[in-house]
Amino acid sequence: MGGSLRTTGQLICMALLAAVTCGACTPQAPGTAARNQERGVTSAPAPPAEAGPALPTQAEPERATVEATPLPVWMPSVPELTPEMVDKARRQADAALAQGHLYDSAEAAVPLYLAVLAVKPRDARARRGLDKARQLLRSQAMELMARPDDQRQALAEAAERVSVAIALAPEGKAEQALQAQIQQARRVLALNRAGEAALRRDQLGEAGGGALGSFRAALALAPEDSRALQGIAAVQSGLIRRAELAATRADFDAAAAWLDKAGKVRGGPTLVDAQARIEAMRAAQLAALRDGGLRDLSSPQGLKAAREKLEQALRIAPPGDPTVAILRQRIDLVAHYGSFRPGQVFSDALQGGGRGPQMIVVPHGGFQMGAGDAEPGASDAERPQHYVRFDRGFALSITEVTVAEFGRFVEAAKARPRATRRGHSVVYDERSGNFVRRSGVDWRSDYNGAPAKPGNPVMHVSVRDAEAYAAWLSEQTGRYYRLPSEAEFEYALRAGTSGRYPWGNAGVPPPLSGNFTGSEDVSPSGRHWNNAFVGYGDGFWGAAPTASFQPNGWGLHDMAGNLSEWVADCWHASYRRAPADGAAWYNPGCRQRVIRGGNWANAPEQTRAAWRQSQDSDVTSARIGFRLVRGI
């Protein structure tokens, strides 16, 4: 049109324009006023009947309301035409319509068609163009209303388009229906936003109002509104979180109350899963109290501490809980029948048949643990020497756990020990005379990777494998089995002695007292040890079958030789602040653990009674095995 068209600020009301009125109103999004003024869109106040449902607040949860936002009124900026300009304006309007340029300037399709009709009120082409524009405006509005993201802006833009369509057809039912839908959508959006704000403040509304009240009000207007449904789900999740927090504090009455409130919000699998999780938390806490009580019954803390754990368990357990019953029965048994004789040998029956390892009762008493300041070969890790006392005896495996005993656990529990999963372990290589990693070696293997005999001590096991075996044995027997503490191991190894070596201070072991590195030992290919007890030989290169040598003074075999053994303690670089009651010095999550006792390939200095070494908890080797303690 060039300079031939002039825009005016007035409505041109000839013919069709006489029907363009401003009686309909739609919400206007914040921040759009300036842009709407440019497009000819202004706001009109909403009638009182448009007021929305109650919105909860902290002060007056039942009185706050969601006000209907005023709907925009489209005020077209229509070009002023002369009859000679109509054809060109009509073509420009058609082009603008094809490009989707509908209303937002004087060069848009709708203002141009209106300008044509102002000159030629019966122009059919202009009327058809306006009809198409109305259809496009309604279609765009519906698409905007369905847009899930940035709903406030989308609804504002939809309202703007509907205001243009209503200006063209004030009595149009489709336009009026869209207008009502937008108004309701804005109410629903306001309620959802209010609910989400309440959620952020943790005002769930379980007692009325709050987030739950807002979301339910939104659903009353739009029962399928996904945002409100998600809000309801979030309220339930918030109540479930409160239940789980209560459960972590062992307040299962409060947890049940919160779950009850969550169930009143809605049912479904989320609630069922939450109930199962909280019951699992209760079961885990009860199991921990039971296991702690069982440990107490075989430790210096004794009966009093176990009874305290029973009281805690009774507070959180449902009636008739079997875990509590087990702990109560064990406390009663220990209180009345828990005495053993020092040196008593016994084994426990297994549920699956057979019996567990043979155990011997170690007497209570005390000893000086660690190395003295002047002990040759000692390290700072073995100091300071300190007194440890056991007020209660304990039962210790007479021998190291055998391949057969460990194999029964692997088969029954379907266990996959570390070396089996990893596919390798450390073995002695006869050709090089070194210890090397070899594939295909696990708990079934001997020191050189060959198949081990059933009576040999099991090796190539990690400390976690040993603990898993102890846990299985506890389940099988109903008794509490565990790795010995470092103090228990040294106490039993010394067996009442206080010398540098388990047999005393002599530099050479007594004949056939154990499987040590002797100068008389010879490997299958004729190798000898470079660092060994001179003049000693035991006839074995590698681990010997258990109980092949004389027991120590308390009836225990191979405490000082054959295999080094895992104990329960985490590694600490010295004995400063070590427990004085013989308990394991354990830090949850530690990876460096302790091995004690000499083995068939140790240097003589490593056969001393105080010798200790750090090992990663995942290590498996032909030089490390284990034995167990059982509480009495």
XYZ file of C-alpha atoms in Angstrom:
632
model
C 0.000 0.000 0.000
C 3.030 2.231 0.435
C 2.020 5.639 1.619
C -1.541 5.389 0.315
C -2.869 3.689 3.508
C -3.277 5.659 6.709
C -3.920 3.955 10.077
C -6.345 5.504 12.495
C -7.070 4.989 16.180
C -10.808 4.820 15.521
C -13.066 1.765 14.996
C -14.603 1.632 11.548
C -18.117 0.342 12.092
C -19.594 0.171 8.626
C -21.478 -3.036 7.710
C -19.667 -5.951 9.365
C -17.805 -3.619 11.694
C -21.049 -2.627 13.319
C -21.035 -6.088 14.881
C -17.555 -5.732 16.377
C -18.227 -5.247 20.102
C -16.210 -5.576 23.258
C -18.455 -7.547 25.566
C -16.177 -10.560 26.054
C -13.186 -10.657 28.342
C -10.259 -13.009 28.790
C -7.262 -13.101 31.240
C -4.175 -11.200 30.258
C -0.734 -12.528 31.227
C 1.498 -10.248 33.283
C 4.060 -8.351 31.276
C 2.017 -8.329 28.052
C 0.255 -4.942 28.458
C 2.701 -2.949 26.372
C 2.722 -5.523 23.584
C -1.084 -5.773 23.625
C -1.422 -2.014 23.349
C 0.672 -2.166 20.193
C -1.626 -4.917 18.816
C -4.786 -3.093 19.805
C -5.526 -5.390 22.753
C -6.683 -3.806 26.004
C -8.133 -5.197 29.218
C -11.620 -4.932 30.600
C -12.687 -5.759 34.169
C -14.194 -9.188 34.720
C -17.775 -9.390 35.958
C -18.274 -10.499 39.595
C -19.741 -13.827 38.511
C -16.326 -14.849 37.177
C -14.810 -15.165 40.680
C -13.050 -18.521 41.268
C -13.018 -21.104 44.082
C -11.401 -20.698 47.474
C -7.602 -20.850 47.682
C -5.988 -21.775 51.038
C -3.544 -19.465 52.754
C -1.897 -19.626 56.152
C -3.950 -16.801 57.597
C -7.432 -17.548 56.196
C -7.338 -20.895 54.361
C -11.056 -20.935 53.528
C -11.568 -17.290 52.464
C -8.888 -16.517 49.909
C -10.133 -16.589 46.328
C -8.689 -16.862 42.864
C -9.908 -13.766 41.065
C -10.732 -14.014 37.381
C -8.104 -12.119 35.413
C -9.643 -9.549 33.059
C -9.924 -10.734 29.482
C -8.388 -8.586 26.729
C -10.511 -6.606 24.259
C -9.190 -6.298 20.752
C -9.160 -2.719 19.400
C -8.215 -3.015 15.698
C -6.115 -0.443 13.958
C -7.876 -0.405 10.585
C -6.378 1.251 7.480
C -8.468 3.936 5.761
C -9.080 3.047 2.084
C -10.476 4.720 -0.993
C -12.375 2.622 -3.552
C -9.320 2.622 -5.807
C -7.242 0.995 -3.080
C -9.609 -1.924 -2.341
C -8.201 -4.472 -4.836
C -4.660 -3.976 -3.669
C -5.736 -4.149 0.000
C -7.670 -7.367 -0.690
C -4.604 -8.975 -2.285
C -2.420 -7.877 0.603
C -4.961 -9.294 3.048
C -4.980 -12.666 1.223
C -1.195 -12.768 1.321
C -1.104 -11.905 5.005
C -3.691 -14.621 5.723
C -1.625 -17.185 3.849
C 1.430 -16.187 5.900
C -0.489 -16.416 9.199
C -0.155 -12.651 9.755
C -3.644 -12.249 11.164
C -4.221 -9.239 13.415
C -1.298 -7.628 15.147
C -0.757 -4.641 12.816
C -2.552 -2.551 10.224
C -0.886 -4.685 7.519
C -2.318 -7.922 8.983
C -5.134 -9.870 7.297
C -8.024 -9.011 9.656
C -7.529 -5.202 9.709
C -7.144 -5.195 5.922
C -10.307 -7.282 5.360
C -12.191 -4.983 7.738
C -10.888 -1.978 5.815
C -12.135 -3.545 2.554
C -15.570 -4.202 4.094
C -15.695 -0.622 5.335
C -15.600 0.457 1.676
C -17.489 -2.530 0.204
C -19.706 -4.065 2.925
C -20.816 -6.965 0.716
C -17.385 -8.005 -0.490
C -17.601 -11.835 -0.412
C -13.858 -12.366 -0.686
C -13.211 -10.234 2.391
C -15.957 -12.053 4.337
C -14.488 -15.438 3.411
C -11.084 -14.176 4.492
C -12.413 -13.120 7.870
C -14.119 -16.509 8.316
C -10.815 -18.248 7.592
C -9.033 -15.899 9.986
C -11.567 -16.709 12.737
C -10.993 -20.426 12.178
C -7.238 -19.959 12.335
C -7.514 -17.874 15.497
C -9.650 -20.530 17.201
C -7.288 -23.274 16.074
C -4.233 -21.377 17.348
C -5.979 -20.678 20.653
C -6.779 -24.371 21.136
C -3.175 -25.351 20.348
C -1.884 -22.811 22.852
C -4.271 -24.076 25.531
C -2.931 -27.612 25.018
C 0.712 -26.549 25.329
C 2.163 -28.099 28.518
C 5.054 -25.690 29.046
C 4.829 -22.010 30.122
C 1.075 -22.239 30.591
C 0.634 -18.666 31.781
C 2.102 -17.211 28.594
C 0.294 -19.766 26.436
C -3.082 -18.897 27.978
C -2.395 -15.175 27.602
C -1.676 -15.644 23.915
C -4.743 -17.870 23.498
C -6.922 -15.217 25.173
C -5.550 -12.581 22.832
C -6.485 -14.638 19.773
C -9.957 -15.387 21.104
C -10.509 -11.655 21.770
C -9.856 -10.998 18.083
C -12.228 -13.805 17.066
C -14.942 -12.481 19.410
C -14.516 -8.992 17.998
C -15.290 -10.484 14.584
C -18.182 -12.651 15.835
C -19.531 -11.459 19.217
C -22.323 -14.036 19.151
C -20.156 -16.916 17.886
C -20.752 -19.990 20.032
C -17.343 -21.458 19.300
C -15.645 -18.236 20.348
C -17.730 -17.951 23.510
C -16.980 -21.566 24.410
C -13.258 -20.972 23.916
C -13.463 -17.851 26.027
C -15.072 -19.823 28.881
C -12.469 -22.582 28.557
C -9.627 -20.095 28.800
C -11.157 -18.458 31.856
C -11.503 -21.815 33.554
C -8.003 -22.869 32.491
C -6.656 -19.721 34.121
C -8.489 -20.481 37.339
C -7.099 -24.026 37.279
C -3.597 -22.712 36.574
C -3.817 -20.249 39.472
C -4.928 -23.024 41.815
C -2.118 -25.292 40.639
C 0.472 -22.567 41.114
C -0.876 -21.840 44.582
C -0.665 -25.554 45.392
C 2.899 -25.775 44.107
C 3.893 -22.743 46.176
C 2.387 -24.414 49.242
C 4.342 -27.571 48.433
C 7.575 -25.596 48.393
C 6.701 -24.272 51.855
C 5.922 -27.842 52.949
C 2.297 -26.853 53.612
C 0.846 -30.132 52.401
C -2.671 -29.487 53.669
C -3.246 -32.876 55.260
C -5.489 -31.169 57.830
C -7.273 -28.934 55.305
C -6.259 -26.164 52.913
C -2.613 -26.053 51.875
C -1.380 -27.678 48.693
C -3.933 -30.475 48.844
C -6.844 -28.010 49.038
C -5.578 -26.079 46.014
C -5.039 -29.151 43.858
C -8.428 -30.604 44.775
C -10.095 -27.275 43.904
C -8.308 -27.392 40.537
C -9.559 -30.938 39.927
C -13.093 -29.887 40.820
C -12.918 -27.540 37.813
C -10.890 -29.866 35.560
C -11.044 -33.493 36.759
C -8.425 -34.712 34.273
C -5.934 -31.867 34.714
C -2.515 -33.542 34.664
C -0.776 -30.787 36.614
C -3.259 -31.002 39.474
C -3.041 -34.802 39.439
C 0.737 -34.539 39.637
C 0.305 -32.091 42.515
C -1.900 -34.574 44.374
C 0.787 -37.214 43.808
C 3.424 -34.790 45.133
C 1.351 -34.191 48.266
C 1.161 -37.917 48.827
C 4.910 -38.236 48.246
C 5.485 -35.485 50.822
C 3.391 -37.351 53.379
C 5.267 -40.548 52.571
C 8.582 -38.739 53.086
C 7.381 -37.681 56.524
C 6.487 -41.285 57.257
C 9.936 -42.464 56.185
C 11.657 -39.796 58.277
C 9.643 -40.935 61.281
C 10.653 -44.526 60.530
C 14.341 -43.585 60.441
C 13.842 -42.241 63.985
C 12.224 -45.557 64.941
C 8.889 -43.765 65.498
C 6.699 -46.244 63.665
C 3.488 -44.991 65.266
C 4.077 -41.601 63.648
C 5.070 -43.332 60.408
C 1.773 -45.241 60.399
C -0.157 -42.006 61.017
C 1.544 -40.268 58.096
C 0.918 -43.275 55.852
C -2.752 -43.187 56.860
C -2.935 -39.547 55.769
C -1.169 -40.419 52.527
C -3.748 -43.148 51.909
C -6.564 -40.635 52.291
C -5.006 -38.486 49.575
C -5.052 -41.354 47.093
C -4.340 -45.057 46.917
C -2.341 -46.911 44.300
C 0.991 -48.725 44.072
C 3.015 -45.764 45.398
C 1.354 -46.115 48.786
C 1.721 -49.899 48.751
C 5.434 -49.569 47.926
C 5.883 -47.002 50.697
C 4.231 -49.290 53.218
C 6.542 -52.101 52.125
C 9.616 -49.837 52.416
C 8.702 -48.726 55.914
C 8.060 -52.284 57.006
C 11.453 -53.164 55.540
C 12.973 -50.335 57.590
C 11.266 -51.685 60.697
C 12.520 -55.194 59.904
C 16.066 -53.892 59.323
C 16.063 -52.012 62.627
C 14.725 -55.051 64.443
C 17.330 -57.258 62.786
C 20.068 -54.811 63.790
C 18.839 -54.817 67.389
C 18.641 -58.593 67.362
C 22.146 -58.961 65.913
C 23.485 -56.343 68.283
C 21.896 -58.150 71.188
C 23.357 -61.448 70.055
C 26.780 -59.833 69.782
C 26.361 -58.373 73.246
C 25.635 -61.826 74.628
C 29.077 -62.976 73.490
C 31.004 -59.793 74.292
C 32.155 -57.911 77.384
C 28.989 -55.779 77.316
C 27.026 -58.872 78.217
C 23.467 -59.417 79.271
C 22.592 -55.872 80.351
C 23.295 -54.362 76.926
C 21.364 -57.152 75.198
C 18.344 -56.537 77.422
C 18.481 -52.817 76.586
C 18.327 -53.707 72.884
C 15.398 -56.033 73.573
C 13.527 -53.137 75.199
C 14.165 -50.991 72.114
C 12.976 -53.794 69.846
C 9.776 -54.265 71.837
C 8.944 -50.564 71.385
C 8.998 -50.771 67.586
C 8.010 -54.384 66.867
C 4.491 -55.454 65.912
C 2.902 -58.026 68.233
C 4.341 -61.502 67.875
C 7.369 -60.419 65.852
C 9.679 -63.450 65.473
C 12.848 -61.336 65.512
C 12.040 -60.074 68.995
C 11.113 -63.590 70.049
C 14.537 -64.873 68.960
C 16.350 -62.192 70.930
C 14.206 -62.755 74.022
C 14.803 -66.520 73.853
C 18.550 -66.059 73.470
C 18.711 -63.664 76.396
C 16.794 -66.146 78.516
C 19.113 -68.973 77.414
C 22.255 -66.998 78.169
C 20.889 -65.763 81.471
C 20.162 -69.298 82.672
C 22.186 -71.702 80.510
C 24.983 -69.718 78.979
C 27.946 -71.071 80.995
C 30.635 -73.218 79.388
C 33.772 -74.822 80.758
C 37.187 -73.510 79.689
C 38.591 -75.880 77.082
C 35.176 -77.370 76.277
C 34.968 -78.592 72.669
C 31.666 -78.523 70.816
C 30.112 -78.019 67.397
C 26.672 -76.745 66.462
C 24.170 -78.593 64.307
C 23.307 -77.084 60.931
C 19.716 -76.743 59.775
C 20.625 -78.348 56.465
C 22.258 -81.337 58.134
C 25.751 -81.930 59.441
C 27.625 -79.839 61.945
C 29.600 -76.626 61.984
C 33.318 -76.251 62.725
C 34.657 -77.638 65.973
C 34.960 -74.888 68.574
C 36.880 -74.693 71.828
C 36.116 -72.390 74.741
C 38.943 -69.957 75.427
C 39.123 -68.940 79.077
C 38.562 -65.390 80.192
C 41.487 -63.356 81.413
C 43.887 -60.614 80.377
C 47.231 -60.135 78.643
C 49.690 -57.547 77.383
C 48.841 -57.030 73.702
C 51.450 -55.922 71.171
C 55.233 -55.693 71.145
C 57.441 -54.232 73.803
C 59.707 -51.282 73.018
C 62.818 -53.482 72.886
C 61.389 -56.406 70.907
C 63.612 -57.195 67.867
C 61.851 -56.949 64.520
C 58.835 -55.111 65.941
C 57.267 -52.096 64.188
C 55.445 -49.007 65.452
C 52.194 -50.578 64.228
C 52.547 -53.138 67.052
C 52.886 -50.504 69.776
C 52.189 -49.290 72.369
C 51.900 -52.521 74.244
C 48.714 -52.350 76.300
C 46.668 -54.450 78.660
C 43.495 -56.114 77.377
C 41.075 -58.046 79.544
C 38.267 -60.428 78.604
C 35.651 -60.615 81.338
C 33.886 -63.366 79.431
C 35.322 -66.328 77.605
C 34.651 -67.041 73.939
C 34.693 -70.039 71.642
C 37.215 -70.143 68.758
C 37.522 -72.548 65.837
C 40.066 -75.226 66.713
C 41.409 -75.073 63.154
C 41.226 -72.754 60.198
C 38.012 -73.156 58.172
C 38.511 -75.920 55.621
C 37.738 -76.144 51.925
C 34.959 -78.632 52.684
C 33.357 -76.422 55.323
C 33.488 -73.345 53.122
C 32.215 -75.349 50.147
C 29.109 -76.366 52.100
C 28.328 -72.652 52.569
C 28.941 -71.819 48.889
C 26.608 -74.588 47.748
C 23.843 -73.933 50.292
C 23.864 -70.150 49.986
C 24.561 -70.094 46.224
C 27.421 -67.762 47.102
C 29.942 -66.370 44.633
C 33.097 -65.503 46.574
C 35.348 -62.659 45.466
C 37.951 -64.681 43.562
C 35.206 -66.613 41.750
C 33.554 -63.399 40.602
C 36.852 -61.758 39.719
C 38.262 -64.845 37.988
C 41.760 -64.792 39.549
C 43.781 -64.832 42.762
C 47.405 -64.695 43.965
C 49.255 -68.040 43.957
C 52.809 -69.283 44.365
C 54.557 -69.780 41.012
C 57.037 -72.646 41.217
C 58.948 -71.619 38.086
C 59.757 -68.082 39.260
C 59.585 -68.629 42.992
C 57.306 -65.593 43.279
C 53.673 -64.959 44.115
C 51.738 -64.044 40.958
C 48.164 -63.426 39.920
C 46.668 -66.382 38.054
C 43.328 -66.742 36.279
C 40.853 -69.474 37.173
C 41.923 -69.604 40.828
C 39.386 -69.354 43.656
C 38.476 -70.917 47.028
C 38.635 -74.425 45.517
C 42.326 -73.967 44.680
C 45.500 -74.780 46.599
C 48.521 -72.515 47.155
C 49.762 -73.134 43.572
C 46.384 -72.983 41.825
C 45.882 -76.763 41.710
C 42.646 -78.225 43.134
C 42.698 -78.146 46.943
C 41.897 -81.149 49.131
C 38.722 -80.946 51.262
C 40.692 -80.999 54.542
C 43.032 -78.179 53.574
C 42.419 -74.700 54.994
C 40.400 -72.619 52.570
C 42.403 -69.778 50.993
C 41.801 -67.285 48.170
C 38.962 -65.733 50.186
C 38.464 -62.050 51.003
C 37.491 -60.751 54.425
C 33.948 -60.208 53.132
C 33.802 -63.847 52.001
C 34.795 -64.855 55.524
C 32.121 -62.583 57.032
C 29.504 -63.992 54.649
C 30.395 -67.524 55.787
C 30.055 -66.427 59.424
C 26.635 -64.897 58.738
C 25.459 -68.094 57.011
C 26.723 -70.218 59.872
C 24.826 -67.973 62.297
C 21.613 -68.536 60.336
C 22.204 -72.274 60.165
C 22.894 -72.743 63.849
C 20.940 -69.964 65.537
C 24.191 -68.936 67.229
C 26.269 -65.849 66.582
C 29.464 -66.523 64.610
C 31.922 -63.847 63.540
C 35.555 -63.166 62.775
C 37.697 -62.854 65.904
C 38.839 -59.435 66.983
C 42.562 -58.769 66.686
C 42.825 -58.870 70.468
C 41.020 -62.211 70.679
C 43.328 -63.666 68.039
C 46.559 -62.591 69.749
C 45.205 -63.643 73.152
C 44.396 -67.134 71.829
C 47.652 -67.338 69.830
C 49.766 -66.560 72.906
C 47.697 -68.990 75.002
C 48.991 -67.567 78.249
C 52.580 -66.955 77.093
C 54.298 -63.596 76.709
C 57.343 -64.319 74.555
C 58.450 -62.903 71.234
C 57.112 -65.965 69.403
C 53.989 -67.972 70.200
C 56.215 -70.738 71.648
C 58.380 -68.313 73.654
C 61.631 -66.470 72.940
C 63.573 -69.292 71.305
C 64.683 -68.402 67.783
C 63.668 -71.770 66.343
C 60.200 -73.357 66.683
C 59.887 -76.624 68.595
C 59.903 -79.649 66.287
C 56.648 -80.148 64.367
C 54.997 -77.225 66.184
C 53.619 -75.727 63.001
C 53.903 -74.986 59.287
C 56.562 -72.263 59.162
C 59.298 -71.237 56.718
C 62.101 -73.577 57.721
C 65.486 -73.900 56.085
C 64.829 -77.632 55.749
C 61.659 -77.103 53.655
C 62.032 -77.913 49.951
C 59.686 -76.986 47.066
C 58.710 -79.543 44.375
C 61.476 -78.185 42.114
C 64.091 -78.105 44.876
C 63.802 -74.476 46.006
C 64.685 -73.379 49.564
C 63.646 -70.282 51.531
C 66.152 -67.433 51.557
C 64.856 -66.169 54.916
C 63.808 -68.994 57.211
C 64.102 -70.546 60.646
C 67.497 -72.221 60.481
C 67.406 -75.954 61.051
C 63.621 -76.185 61.061
C 61.565 -78.268 58.641
C 57.923 -79.265 58.664
C 57.672 -81.297 55.463
C 55.321 -78.911 53.646
C 55.830 -76.351 50.905
C 52.457 -74.662 50.859
C 49.586 -74.940 53.303
C 49.249 -78.205 55.187
C 45.956 -79.982 55.958
C 44.404 -78.563 59.115
C 45.486 -80.035 62.463
C 48.653 -81.537 60.957
C 50.724 -80.168 63.858
C 50.527 -80.058 67.633
C 47.970 -77.621 69.130
C 49.037 -74.763 71.359
C 48.462 -74.663 75.092
C 44.740 -73.916 74.713
C 44.052 -76.665 72.143
C 44.182 -74.483 69.004
C 45.942 -75.590 65.811
C 47.899 -73.448 63.329
C 47.416 -70.116 65.105
C 51.022 -69.138 64.380
C 51.519 -70.795 60.993
C 49.979 -72.521 57.983
C 47.866 -69.487 56.857
C 47.676 -65.910 58.072
C 44.097 -65.125 59.022
C 41.564 -62.346 58.602
C 40.318 -60.676 61.780
C 37.420 -58.257 62.270
C 39.422 -55.065 62.905
C 40.052 -52.217 60.523
C 43.676 -51.284 60.094
C 45.073 -48.654 62.471
C 48.709 -47.620 62.264
C 49.241 -48.096 66.006
C 47.427 -49.194 69.155
C 46.874 -45.669 70.458
C 43.264 -45.474 71.742
C 42.720 -49.172 70.962
C 39.859 -50.855 72.899
C 40.906 -52.327 76.237
C 38.031 -54.816 76.421
C 39.075 -56.984 73.478
C 36.361 -55.725 71.121
C 37.160 -55.296 67.433
C 38.401 -51.824 66.504
C 36.125 -51.305 63.541
C 35.199 -48.221 61.510
C 32.166 -48.720 59.206
C 33.155 -48.590 55.547
C 36.900 -49.125 56.077
C 38.698 -50.967 53.288
C 42.006 -51.781 54.999
C 41.644 -54.760 57.295
C 44.048 -56.702 59.516
C 45.575 -60.165 59.102
C 47.231 -61.942 62.032
C 49.401 -65.011 62.530
C 52.290 -66.306 60.461
C 51.910 -68.463 57.361
C 53.815 -71.090 55.419
C 55.663 -68.433 53.353
C 56.336 -65.762 56.007
C 59.719 -64.535 57.129
C 60.569 -65.449 60.724
C 59.945 -61.844 61.891
C 56.373 -62.200 60.599
C 55.790 -65.255 62.785
C 56.158 -63.251 65.992
C 53.119 -63.232 68.284
C 52.640 -59.460 67.938
C 53.027 -59.326 64.126
C 50.171 -57.694 62.242
C 49.689 -56.490 58.692
C 47.261 -54.355 56.673
C 45.436 -55.843 53.691
C 42.794 -54.458 51.369
C 39.447 -56.074 52.121
C 39.183 -57.439 48.559
C 42.568 -59.224 48.611
C 42.553 -62.975 47.997
C 45.754 -64.956 48.351
C 47.312 -68.366 48.837
C 48.617 -67.150 52.191
C 45.394 -65.943 53.866
C 42.535 -67.939 55.412
C 40.364 -67.491 58.505
C 38.710 -69.022 61.536
C 35.669 -67.931 63.553
C 34.585 -66.940 67.026
C 31.251 -68.082 68.391
C 29.603 -66.282 71.266
C 28.929 -68.203 74.466
